[in-house]
Tab-separated table of C-alpha atoms and ligand atoms in Angstrom:
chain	number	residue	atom	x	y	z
Z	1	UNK	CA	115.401	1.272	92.337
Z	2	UNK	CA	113.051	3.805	94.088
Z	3	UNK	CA	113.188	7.508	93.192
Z	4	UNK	CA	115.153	9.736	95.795
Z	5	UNK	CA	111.651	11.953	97.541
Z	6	UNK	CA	112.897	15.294	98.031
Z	7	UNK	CA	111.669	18.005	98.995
Z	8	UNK	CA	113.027	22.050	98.458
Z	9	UNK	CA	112.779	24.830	100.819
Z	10	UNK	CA	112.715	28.127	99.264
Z	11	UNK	CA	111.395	27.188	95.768
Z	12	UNK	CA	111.072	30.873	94.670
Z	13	UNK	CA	114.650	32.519	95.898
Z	14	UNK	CA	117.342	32.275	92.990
Z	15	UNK	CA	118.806	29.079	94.190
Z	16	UNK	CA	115.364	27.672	94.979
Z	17	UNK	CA	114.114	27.445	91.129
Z	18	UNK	CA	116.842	25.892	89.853
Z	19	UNK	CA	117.066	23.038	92.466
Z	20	UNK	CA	113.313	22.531	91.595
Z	21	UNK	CA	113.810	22.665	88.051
Z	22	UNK	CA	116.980	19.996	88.736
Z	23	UNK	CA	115.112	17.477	90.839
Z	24	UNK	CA	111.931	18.082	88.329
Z	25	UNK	CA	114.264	17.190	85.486
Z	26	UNK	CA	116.601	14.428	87.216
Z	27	UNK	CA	115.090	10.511	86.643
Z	28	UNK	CA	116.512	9.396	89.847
Z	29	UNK	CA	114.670	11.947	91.681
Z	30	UNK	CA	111.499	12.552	92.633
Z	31	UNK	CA	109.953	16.335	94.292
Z	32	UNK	CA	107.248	15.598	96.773
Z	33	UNK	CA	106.985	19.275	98.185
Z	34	UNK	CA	108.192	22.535	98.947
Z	35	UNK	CA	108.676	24.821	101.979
Z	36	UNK	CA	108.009	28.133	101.071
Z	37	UNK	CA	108.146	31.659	103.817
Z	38	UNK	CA	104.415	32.003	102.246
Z	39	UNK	CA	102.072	30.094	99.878
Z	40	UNK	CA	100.844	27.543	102.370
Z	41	UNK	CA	97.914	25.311	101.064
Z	42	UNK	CA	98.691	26.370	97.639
Z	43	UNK	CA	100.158	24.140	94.428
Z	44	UNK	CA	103.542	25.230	93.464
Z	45	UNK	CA	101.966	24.990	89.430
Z	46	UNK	CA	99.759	27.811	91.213
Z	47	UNK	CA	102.976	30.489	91.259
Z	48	UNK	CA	104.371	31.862	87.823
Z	49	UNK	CA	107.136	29.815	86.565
Z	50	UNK	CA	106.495	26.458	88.502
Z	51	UNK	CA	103.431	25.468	85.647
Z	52	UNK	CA	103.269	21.615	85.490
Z	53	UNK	CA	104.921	21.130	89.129
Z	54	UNK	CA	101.923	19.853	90.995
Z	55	UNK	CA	103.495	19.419	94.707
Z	56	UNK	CA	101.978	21.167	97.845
Z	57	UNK	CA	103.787	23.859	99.562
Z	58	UNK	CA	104.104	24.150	103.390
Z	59	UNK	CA	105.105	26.893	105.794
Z	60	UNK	CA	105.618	24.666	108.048
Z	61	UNK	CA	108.418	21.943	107.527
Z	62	UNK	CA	107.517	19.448	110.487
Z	63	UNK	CA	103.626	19.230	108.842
Z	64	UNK	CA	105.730	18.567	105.395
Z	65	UNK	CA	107.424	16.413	106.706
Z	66	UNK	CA	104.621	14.417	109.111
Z	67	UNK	CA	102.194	13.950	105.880
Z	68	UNK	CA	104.796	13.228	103.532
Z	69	UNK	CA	107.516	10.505	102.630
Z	70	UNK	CA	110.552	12.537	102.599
Z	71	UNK	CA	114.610	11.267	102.036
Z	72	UNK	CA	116.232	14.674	101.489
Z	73	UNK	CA	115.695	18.222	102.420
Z	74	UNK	CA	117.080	20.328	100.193
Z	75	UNK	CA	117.609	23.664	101.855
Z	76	UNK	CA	118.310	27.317	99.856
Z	77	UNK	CA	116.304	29.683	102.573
Z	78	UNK	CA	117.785	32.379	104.863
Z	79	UNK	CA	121.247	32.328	107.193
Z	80	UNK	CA	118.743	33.119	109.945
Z	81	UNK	CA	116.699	29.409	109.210
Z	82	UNK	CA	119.014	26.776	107.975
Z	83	UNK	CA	120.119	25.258	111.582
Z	84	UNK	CA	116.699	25.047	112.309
Z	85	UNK	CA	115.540	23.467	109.195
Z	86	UNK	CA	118.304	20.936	109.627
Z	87	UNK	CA	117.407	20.078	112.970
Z	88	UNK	CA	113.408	19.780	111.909
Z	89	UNK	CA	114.967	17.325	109.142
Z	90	UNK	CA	116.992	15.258	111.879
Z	91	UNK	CA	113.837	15.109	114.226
Z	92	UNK	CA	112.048	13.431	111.214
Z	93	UNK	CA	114.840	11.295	110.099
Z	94	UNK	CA	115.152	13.431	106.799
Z	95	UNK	CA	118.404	14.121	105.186
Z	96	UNK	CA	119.534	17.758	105.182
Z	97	UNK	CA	121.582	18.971	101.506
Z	98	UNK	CA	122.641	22.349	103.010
Z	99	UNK	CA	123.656	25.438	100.760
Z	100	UNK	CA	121.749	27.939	103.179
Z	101	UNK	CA	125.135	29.715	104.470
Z	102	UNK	CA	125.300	31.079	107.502
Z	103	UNK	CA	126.676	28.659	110.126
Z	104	UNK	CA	128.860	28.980	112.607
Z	105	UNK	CA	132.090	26.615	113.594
Z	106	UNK	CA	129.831	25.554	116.676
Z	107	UNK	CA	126.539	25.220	114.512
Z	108	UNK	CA	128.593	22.828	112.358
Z	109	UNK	CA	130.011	20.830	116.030
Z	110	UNK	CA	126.190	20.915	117.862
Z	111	UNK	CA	124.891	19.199	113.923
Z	112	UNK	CA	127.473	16.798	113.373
Z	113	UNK	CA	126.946	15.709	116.688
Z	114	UNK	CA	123.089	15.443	115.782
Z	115	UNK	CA	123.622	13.616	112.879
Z	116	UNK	CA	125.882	11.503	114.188
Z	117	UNK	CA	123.822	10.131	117.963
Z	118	UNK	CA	120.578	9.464	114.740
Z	119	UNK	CA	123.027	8.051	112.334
Z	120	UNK	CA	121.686	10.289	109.699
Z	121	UNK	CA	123.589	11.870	106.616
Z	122	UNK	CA	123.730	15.439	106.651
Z	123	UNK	CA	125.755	18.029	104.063
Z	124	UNK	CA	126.272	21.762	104.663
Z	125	UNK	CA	128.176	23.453	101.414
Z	126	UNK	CA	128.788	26.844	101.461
Z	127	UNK	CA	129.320	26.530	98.060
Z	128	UNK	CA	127.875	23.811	95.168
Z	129	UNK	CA	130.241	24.665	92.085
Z	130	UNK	CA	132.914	22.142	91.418
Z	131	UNK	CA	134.537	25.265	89.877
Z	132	UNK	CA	134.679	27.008	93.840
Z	133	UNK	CA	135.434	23.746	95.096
Z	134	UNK	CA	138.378	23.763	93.038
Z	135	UNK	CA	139.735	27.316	93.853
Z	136	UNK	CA	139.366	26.796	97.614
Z	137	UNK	CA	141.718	22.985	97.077
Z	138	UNK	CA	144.349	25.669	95.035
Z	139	UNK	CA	143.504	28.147	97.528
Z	140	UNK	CA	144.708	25.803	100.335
Z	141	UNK	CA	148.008	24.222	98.265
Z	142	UNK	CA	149.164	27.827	97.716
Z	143	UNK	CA	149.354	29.111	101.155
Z	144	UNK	CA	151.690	26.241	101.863
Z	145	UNK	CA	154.204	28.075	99.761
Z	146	UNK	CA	152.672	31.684	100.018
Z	147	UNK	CA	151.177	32.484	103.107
Z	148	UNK	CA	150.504	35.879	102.826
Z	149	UNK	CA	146.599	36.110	101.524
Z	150	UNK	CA	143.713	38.360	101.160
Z	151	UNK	CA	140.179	37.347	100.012
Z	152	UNK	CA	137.836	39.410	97.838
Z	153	UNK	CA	134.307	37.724	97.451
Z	154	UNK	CA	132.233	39.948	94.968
Z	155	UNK	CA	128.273	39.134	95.344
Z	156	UNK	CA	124.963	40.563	94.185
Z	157	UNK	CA	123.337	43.204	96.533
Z	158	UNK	CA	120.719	40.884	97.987
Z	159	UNK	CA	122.740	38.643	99.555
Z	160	UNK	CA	121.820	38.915	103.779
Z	161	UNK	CA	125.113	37.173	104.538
Z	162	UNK	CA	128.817	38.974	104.629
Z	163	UNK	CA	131.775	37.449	104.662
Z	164	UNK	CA	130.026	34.961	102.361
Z	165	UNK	CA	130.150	31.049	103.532
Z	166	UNK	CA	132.829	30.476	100.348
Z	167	UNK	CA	135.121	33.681	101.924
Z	168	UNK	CA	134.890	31.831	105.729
Z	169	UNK	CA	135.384	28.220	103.676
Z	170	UNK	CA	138.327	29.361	102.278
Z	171	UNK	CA	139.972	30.991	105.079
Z	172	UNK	CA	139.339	28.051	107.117
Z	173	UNK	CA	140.894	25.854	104.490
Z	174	UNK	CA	143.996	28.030	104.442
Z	175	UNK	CA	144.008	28.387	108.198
Z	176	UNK	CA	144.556	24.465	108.409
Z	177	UNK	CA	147.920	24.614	106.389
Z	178	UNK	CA	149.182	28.052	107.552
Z	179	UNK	CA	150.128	29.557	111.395
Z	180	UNK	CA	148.623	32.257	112.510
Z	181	UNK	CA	149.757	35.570	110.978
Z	182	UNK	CA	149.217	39.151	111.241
Z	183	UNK	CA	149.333	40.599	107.922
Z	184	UNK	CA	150.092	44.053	106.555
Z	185	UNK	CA	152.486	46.913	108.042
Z	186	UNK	CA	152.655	46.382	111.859
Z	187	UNK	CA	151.513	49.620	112.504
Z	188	UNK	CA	148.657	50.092	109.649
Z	189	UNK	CA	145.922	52.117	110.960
Z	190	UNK	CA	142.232	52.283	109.110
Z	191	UNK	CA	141.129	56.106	108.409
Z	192	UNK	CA	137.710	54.436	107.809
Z	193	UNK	CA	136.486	51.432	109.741
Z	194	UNK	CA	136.232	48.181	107.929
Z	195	UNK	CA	138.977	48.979	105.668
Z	196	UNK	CA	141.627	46.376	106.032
Z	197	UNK	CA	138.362	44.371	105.740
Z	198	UNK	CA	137.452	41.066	108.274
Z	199	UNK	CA	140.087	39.629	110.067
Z	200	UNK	CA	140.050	35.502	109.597
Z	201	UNK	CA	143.824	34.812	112.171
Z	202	UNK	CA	145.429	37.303	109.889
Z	203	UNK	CA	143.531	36.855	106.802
Z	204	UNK	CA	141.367	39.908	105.225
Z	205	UNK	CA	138.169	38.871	103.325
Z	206	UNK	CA	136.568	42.342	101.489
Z	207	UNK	CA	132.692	41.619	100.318
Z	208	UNK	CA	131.460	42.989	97.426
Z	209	UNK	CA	127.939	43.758	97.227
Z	210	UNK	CA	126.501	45.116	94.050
Z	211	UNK	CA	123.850	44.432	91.322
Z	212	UNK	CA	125.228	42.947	88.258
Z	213	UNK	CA	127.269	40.521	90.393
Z	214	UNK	CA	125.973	36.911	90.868
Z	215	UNK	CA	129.192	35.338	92.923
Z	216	UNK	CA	132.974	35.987	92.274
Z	217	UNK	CA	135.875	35.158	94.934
Z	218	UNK	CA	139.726	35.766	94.026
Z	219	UNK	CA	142.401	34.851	96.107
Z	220	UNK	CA	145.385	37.029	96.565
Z	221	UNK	CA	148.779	35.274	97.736
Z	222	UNK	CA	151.655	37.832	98.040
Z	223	UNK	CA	155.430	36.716	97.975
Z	224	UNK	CA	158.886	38.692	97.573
Z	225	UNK	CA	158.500	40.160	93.860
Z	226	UNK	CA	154.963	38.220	92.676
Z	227	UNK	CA	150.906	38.165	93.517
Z	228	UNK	CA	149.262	35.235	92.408
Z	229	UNK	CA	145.965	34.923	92.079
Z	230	UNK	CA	143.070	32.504	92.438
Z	231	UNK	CA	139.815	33.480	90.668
Z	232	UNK	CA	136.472	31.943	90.482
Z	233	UNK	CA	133.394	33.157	88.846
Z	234	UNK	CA	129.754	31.734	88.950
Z	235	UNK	CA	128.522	33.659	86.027
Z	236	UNK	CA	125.239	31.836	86.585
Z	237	UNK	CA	122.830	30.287	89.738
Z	238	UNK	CA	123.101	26.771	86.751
Z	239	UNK	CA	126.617	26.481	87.480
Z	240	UNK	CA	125.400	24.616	91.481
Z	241	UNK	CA	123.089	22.554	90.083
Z	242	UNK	CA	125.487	19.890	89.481
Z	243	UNK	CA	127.070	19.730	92.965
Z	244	UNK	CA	123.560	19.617	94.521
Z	245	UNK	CA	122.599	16.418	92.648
Z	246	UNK	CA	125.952	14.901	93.463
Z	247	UNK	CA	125.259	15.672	97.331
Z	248	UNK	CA	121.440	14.644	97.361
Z	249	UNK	CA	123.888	11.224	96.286
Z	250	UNK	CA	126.004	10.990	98.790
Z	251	UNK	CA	124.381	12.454	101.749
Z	252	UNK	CA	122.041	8.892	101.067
Z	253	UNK	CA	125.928	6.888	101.416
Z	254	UNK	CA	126.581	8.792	104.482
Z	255	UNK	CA	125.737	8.796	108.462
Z	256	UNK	CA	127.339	12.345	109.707
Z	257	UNK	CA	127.577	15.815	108.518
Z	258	UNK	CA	129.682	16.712	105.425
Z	259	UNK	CA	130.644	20.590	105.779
Z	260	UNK	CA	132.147	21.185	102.380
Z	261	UNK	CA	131.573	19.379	98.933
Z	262	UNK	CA	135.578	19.224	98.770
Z	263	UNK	CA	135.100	16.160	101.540
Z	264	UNK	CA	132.664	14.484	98.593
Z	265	UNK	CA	134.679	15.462	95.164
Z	266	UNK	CA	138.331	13.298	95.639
J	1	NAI	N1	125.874	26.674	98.555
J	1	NAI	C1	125.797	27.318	97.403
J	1	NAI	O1	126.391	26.916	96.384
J	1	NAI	C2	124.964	28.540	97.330
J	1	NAI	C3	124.388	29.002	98.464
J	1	NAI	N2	123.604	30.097	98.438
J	1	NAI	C4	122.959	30.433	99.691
J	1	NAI	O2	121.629	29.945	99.609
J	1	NAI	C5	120.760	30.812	100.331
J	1	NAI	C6	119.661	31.300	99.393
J	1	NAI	O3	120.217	32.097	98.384
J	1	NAI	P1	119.302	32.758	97.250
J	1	NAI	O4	118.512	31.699	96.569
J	1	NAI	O5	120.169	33.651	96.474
J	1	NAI	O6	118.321	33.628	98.166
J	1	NAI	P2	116.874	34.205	97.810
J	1	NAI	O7	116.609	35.294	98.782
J	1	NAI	O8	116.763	34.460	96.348
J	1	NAI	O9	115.915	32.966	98.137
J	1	NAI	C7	115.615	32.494	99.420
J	1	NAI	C8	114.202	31.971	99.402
J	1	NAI	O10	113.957	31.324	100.649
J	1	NAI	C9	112.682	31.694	101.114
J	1	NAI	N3	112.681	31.574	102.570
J	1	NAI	C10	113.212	32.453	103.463
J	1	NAI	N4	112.988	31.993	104.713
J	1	NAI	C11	112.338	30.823	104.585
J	1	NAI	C12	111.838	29.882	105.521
J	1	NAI	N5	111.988	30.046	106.834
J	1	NAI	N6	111.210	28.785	105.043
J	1	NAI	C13	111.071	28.596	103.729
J	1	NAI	N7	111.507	29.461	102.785
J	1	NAI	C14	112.142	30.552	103.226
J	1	NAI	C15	112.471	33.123	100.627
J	1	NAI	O11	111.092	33.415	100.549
J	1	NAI	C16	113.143	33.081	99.250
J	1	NAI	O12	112.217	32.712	98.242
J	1	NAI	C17	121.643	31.904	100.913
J	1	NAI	O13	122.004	31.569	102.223
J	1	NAI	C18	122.861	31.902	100.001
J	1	NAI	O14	124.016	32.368	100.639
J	1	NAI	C19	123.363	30.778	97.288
J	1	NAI	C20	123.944	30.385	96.117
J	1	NAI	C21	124.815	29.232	96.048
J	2	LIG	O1	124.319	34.188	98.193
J	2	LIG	C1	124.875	33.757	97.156
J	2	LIG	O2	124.544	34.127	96.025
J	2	LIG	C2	125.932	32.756	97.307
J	2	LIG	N1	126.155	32.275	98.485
J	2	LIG	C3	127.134	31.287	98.813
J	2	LIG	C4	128.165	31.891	99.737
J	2	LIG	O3	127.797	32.655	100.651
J	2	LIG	O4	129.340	31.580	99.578
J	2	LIG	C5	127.704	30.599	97.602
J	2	LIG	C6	127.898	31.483	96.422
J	2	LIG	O5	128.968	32.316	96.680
J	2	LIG	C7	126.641	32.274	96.104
């Protein structure tokens, strides 16, 4: 069977080197190039770190993706760039693996919809650790029973993006199994803007931003006399690795756009 060409954009941000180093070390695989913000014309083996890893890099993905055989784009960039890499991939018949966060409900709608006229496989996950995946499933079979819920996502301070996309998957999640519901005393004022947090239809999500962190989420359910809470740590950027490979997978199975790896993982 051929190897899977793939090709990473953002090879030097956190996420970026260790979806190189996964696709340099996975048999099935194969890593033909990488978009980079700078570095055009150079060798990725040219940059500290990447020794051994002779691909080009471009700054520009539709010249990647015009003088090279591509399957999968696998994107780790900026909020402010992932639609537009995934609609570069569609345009080139190149399937997007999405953990770029960022999106918006009617991003997701105009990109299925993409996907879907070019019959093309497509996967936006706001978050690749089977570890999330499984807080946000609890997450959602709680608020059946306790619908009362805050979210507290705790992330290093160079993340652009607040709520994170894990905070917004979550709340949608819950939002599917609960109404509606204003949370908190009726008449709560904040002394301090932002205090009581983003609102998600009743839901607060608090964002964490400090050094230290990498990314942490709990999920607070309240009920008469009990909390209970739903915690999730990624103590390290190794614990995505495995739900990228298992997307650059499936997204070759599939002809629309996958937003969340929970729709993958039965
Ligand atoms: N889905 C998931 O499981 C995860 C998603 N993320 C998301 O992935 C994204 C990247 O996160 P980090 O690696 O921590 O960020 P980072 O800032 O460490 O890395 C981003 C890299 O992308 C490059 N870049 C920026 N704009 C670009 C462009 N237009 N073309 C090519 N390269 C570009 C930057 O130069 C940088 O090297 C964020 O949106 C973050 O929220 C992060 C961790 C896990
Ligand atoms: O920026 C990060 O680091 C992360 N971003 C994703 C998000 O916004 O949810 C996934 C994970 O939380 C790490």
């Amino acid at each position: 069977m051929s190897k899977v060409k793939i090709v990473v954009a953002g090879p030097r941000g956190n996420m970026g080197k260790e979806a190189v180093k996964m696709v340099s070390s996975t048999d099935e695989f194969t890593l033909v190039a990488a978009v980079d913000s700078k570095h055009a014309g150079m060798m990725l083996s040219e940059i500290e770190g990447f020794q051994g890893i002779d691909i080009p890099i471009y700054t520009d993905m539709q010249q990647c993706f015009k003088e090279n055989e591509v399957d999968v784009l696998i994107d780790l960039t900026a909020p402010a760039f992932g639609k537009k890499h995934m609609q570069t991939a569609f345009e080139n018949g190149v399937r997007p693996v999405v953990g770029t966060t960022g999106f918006t409900e009617e991003d997701i709608i105009e990109l299925r919809a993409t996907a879907e006229e070019q019959g093309i496989g497509a996967i936006i996950a706001p978050n690749f650790a089977i570890g999330a995946i499984l807080m946000m499933k609890f997450s959602q079979m709680a608020a059946k029973y306790l619908p009362d819920v805050e979210i507290i996502e705790r992330h290093h301070d160079r993340k652009l993006d607040a709520p994170s996309g894990t905070a917004i998957k979550t709340a949608q999640l819950i939002s599917e199994v609960r109404e509606q519901k204003a949370q908190g005393h009726p008449n709560e004022t904040e002394e301090l803007a932002g205090a009581r947090g983003a609102n998600f239809e009743g839901m607060r999500i608090h964002s964490v931003r400090l050094p230290g962190l990498v990314a942490h989420q709990e999920v607070i359910f309240g009920g008469v006399g009990q909390t209970l809470t739903i915690r999730h740590d990624s103590i390290d950027r190794t614990s995505f690795m495995p739900g990228v490979k298992l997307a650059v997978d499936a997204v070759l199975r599939i002809d629309t756009l996958v937003y969340g790896l929970e729709h993958i993982i039965e």
